[in-house]
Tab-separated table of C-alpha atoms in Angstrom:
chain	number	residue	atom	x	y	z
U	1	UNK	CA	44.237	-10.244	48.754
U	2	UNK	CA	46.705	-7.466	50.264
U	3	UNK	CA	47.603	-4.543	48.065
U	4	UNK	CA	51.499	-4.776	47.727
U	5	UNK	CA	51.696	-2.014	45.585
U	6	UNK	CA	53.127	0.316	48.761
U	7	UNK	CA	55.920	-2.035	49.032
U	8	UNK	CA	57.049	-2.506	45.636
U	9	UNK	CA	56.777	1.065	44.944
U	10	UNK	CA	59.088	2.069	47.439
U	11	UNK	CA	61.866	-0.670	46.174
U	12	UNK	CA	61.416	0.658	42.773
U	13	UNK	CA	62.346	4.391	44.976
U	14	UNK	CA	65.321	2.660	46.417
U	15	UNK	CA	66.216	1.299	42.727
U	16	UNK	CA	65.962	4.437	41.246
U	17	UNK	CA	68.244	6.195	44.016
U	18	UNK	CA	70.633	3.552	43.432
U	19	UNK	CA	70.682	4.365	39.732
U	20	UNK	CA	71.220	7.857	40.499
U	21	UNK	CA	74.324	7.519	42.660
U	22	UNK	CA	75.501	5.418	39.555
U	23	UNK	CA	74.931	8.176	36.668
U	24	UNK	CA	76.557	10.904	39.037
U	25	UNK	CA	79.767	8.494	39.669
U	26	UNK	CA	79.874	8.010	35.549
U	27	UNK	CA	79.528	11.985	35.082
U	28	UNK	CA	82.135	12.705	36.882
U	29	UNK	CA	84.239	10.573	34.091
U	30	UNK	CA	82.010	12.324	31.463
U	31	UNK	CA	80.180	15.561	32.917
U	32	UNK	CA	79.238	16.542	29.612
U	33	UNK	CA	77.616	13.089	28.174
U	34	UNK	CA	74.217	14.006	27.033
U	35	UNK	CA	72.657	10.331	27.258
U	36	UNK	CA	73.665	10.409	30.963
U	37	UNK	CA	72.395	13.756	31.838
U	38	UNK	CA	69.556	12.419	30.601
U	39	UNK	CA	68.735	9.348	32.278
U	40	UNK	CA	69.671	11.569	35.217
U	41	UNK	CA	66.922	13.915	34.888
U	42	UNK	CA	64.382	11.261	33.831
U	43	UNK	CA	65.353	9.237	37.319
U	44	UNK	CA	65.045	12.563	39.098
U	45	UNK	CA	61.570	13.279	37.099
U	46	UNK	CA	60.592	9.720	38.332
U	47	UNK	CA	60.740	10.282	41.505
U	48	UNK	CA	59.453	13.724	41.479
U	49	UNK	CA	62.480	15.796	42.453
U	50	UNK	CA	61.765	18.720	40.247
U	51	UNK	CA	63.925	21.424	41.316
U	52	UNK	CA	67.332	18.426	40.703
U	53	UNK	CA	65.771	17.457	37.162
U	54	UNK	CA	65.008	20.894	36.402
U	55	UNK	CA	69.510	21.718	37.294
U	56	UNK	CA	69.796	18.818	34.738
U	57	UNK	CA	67.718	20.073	31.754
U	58	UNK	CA	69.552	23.518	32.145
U	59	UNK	CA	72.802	21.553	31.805
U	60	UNK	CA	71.605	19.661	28.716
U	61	UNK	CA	70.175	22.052	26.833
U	62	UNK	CA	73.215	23.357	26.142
U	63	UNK	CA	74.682	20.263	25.133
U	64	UNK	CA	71.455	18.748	23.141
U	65	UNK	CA	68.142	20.923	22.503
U	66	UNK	CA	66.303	17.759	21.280
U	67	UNK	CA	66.808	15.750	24.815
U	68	UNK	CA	66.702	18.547	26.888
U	69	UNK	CA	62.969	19.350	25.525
U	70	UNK	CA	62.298	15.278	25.747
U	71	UNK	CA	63.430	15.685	29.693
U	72	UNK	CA	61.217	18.660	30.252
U	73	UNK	CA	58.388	17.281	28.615
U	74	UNK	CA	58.969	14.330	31.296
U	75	UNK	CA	59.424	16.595	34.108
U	76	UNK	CA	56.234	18.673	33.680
U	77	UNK	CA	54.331	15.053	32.692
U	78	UNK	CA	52.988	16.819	28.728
């Protein structure tokens, strides 16, 4: 049986990037929307680009301690 893993991994990629063009056309309605800024360093986390999720966090810990620590947690994998 073939492994198809490869393949559906890098749709999920292409999904993910997709979402993230999304969340940065809905921040710039609402660049300060925590629950966006969120999902945008989760999808960033995902598909480990650190230094982008990283910008995030330092954005939303300003605007929510509690998701900002949830993100970093996510980032660093604890």
């Amino acid at each position: 049986m073939k492994d198809y893993r490869g393949i559906f991994s890098k749709m999920g990629e292409q999904l993910v990037e997709k979402y993230i063009e999304d969340l940065k056309k809905e921040l710039e309605q609402k660049p300060n929307d925590p629950e966006l800024l969120f999902k945008l360093g989760v999808s960033y986390a995902r598909l480990k680009k650190t230094s982008q999720a990283r910008e995030v966090y330092n954005k939303l810990k300003q605007l929510d301690s509690q998701k900002a620590k949830e993100l970093l947690d996510m980032i660093y994998e604890v």
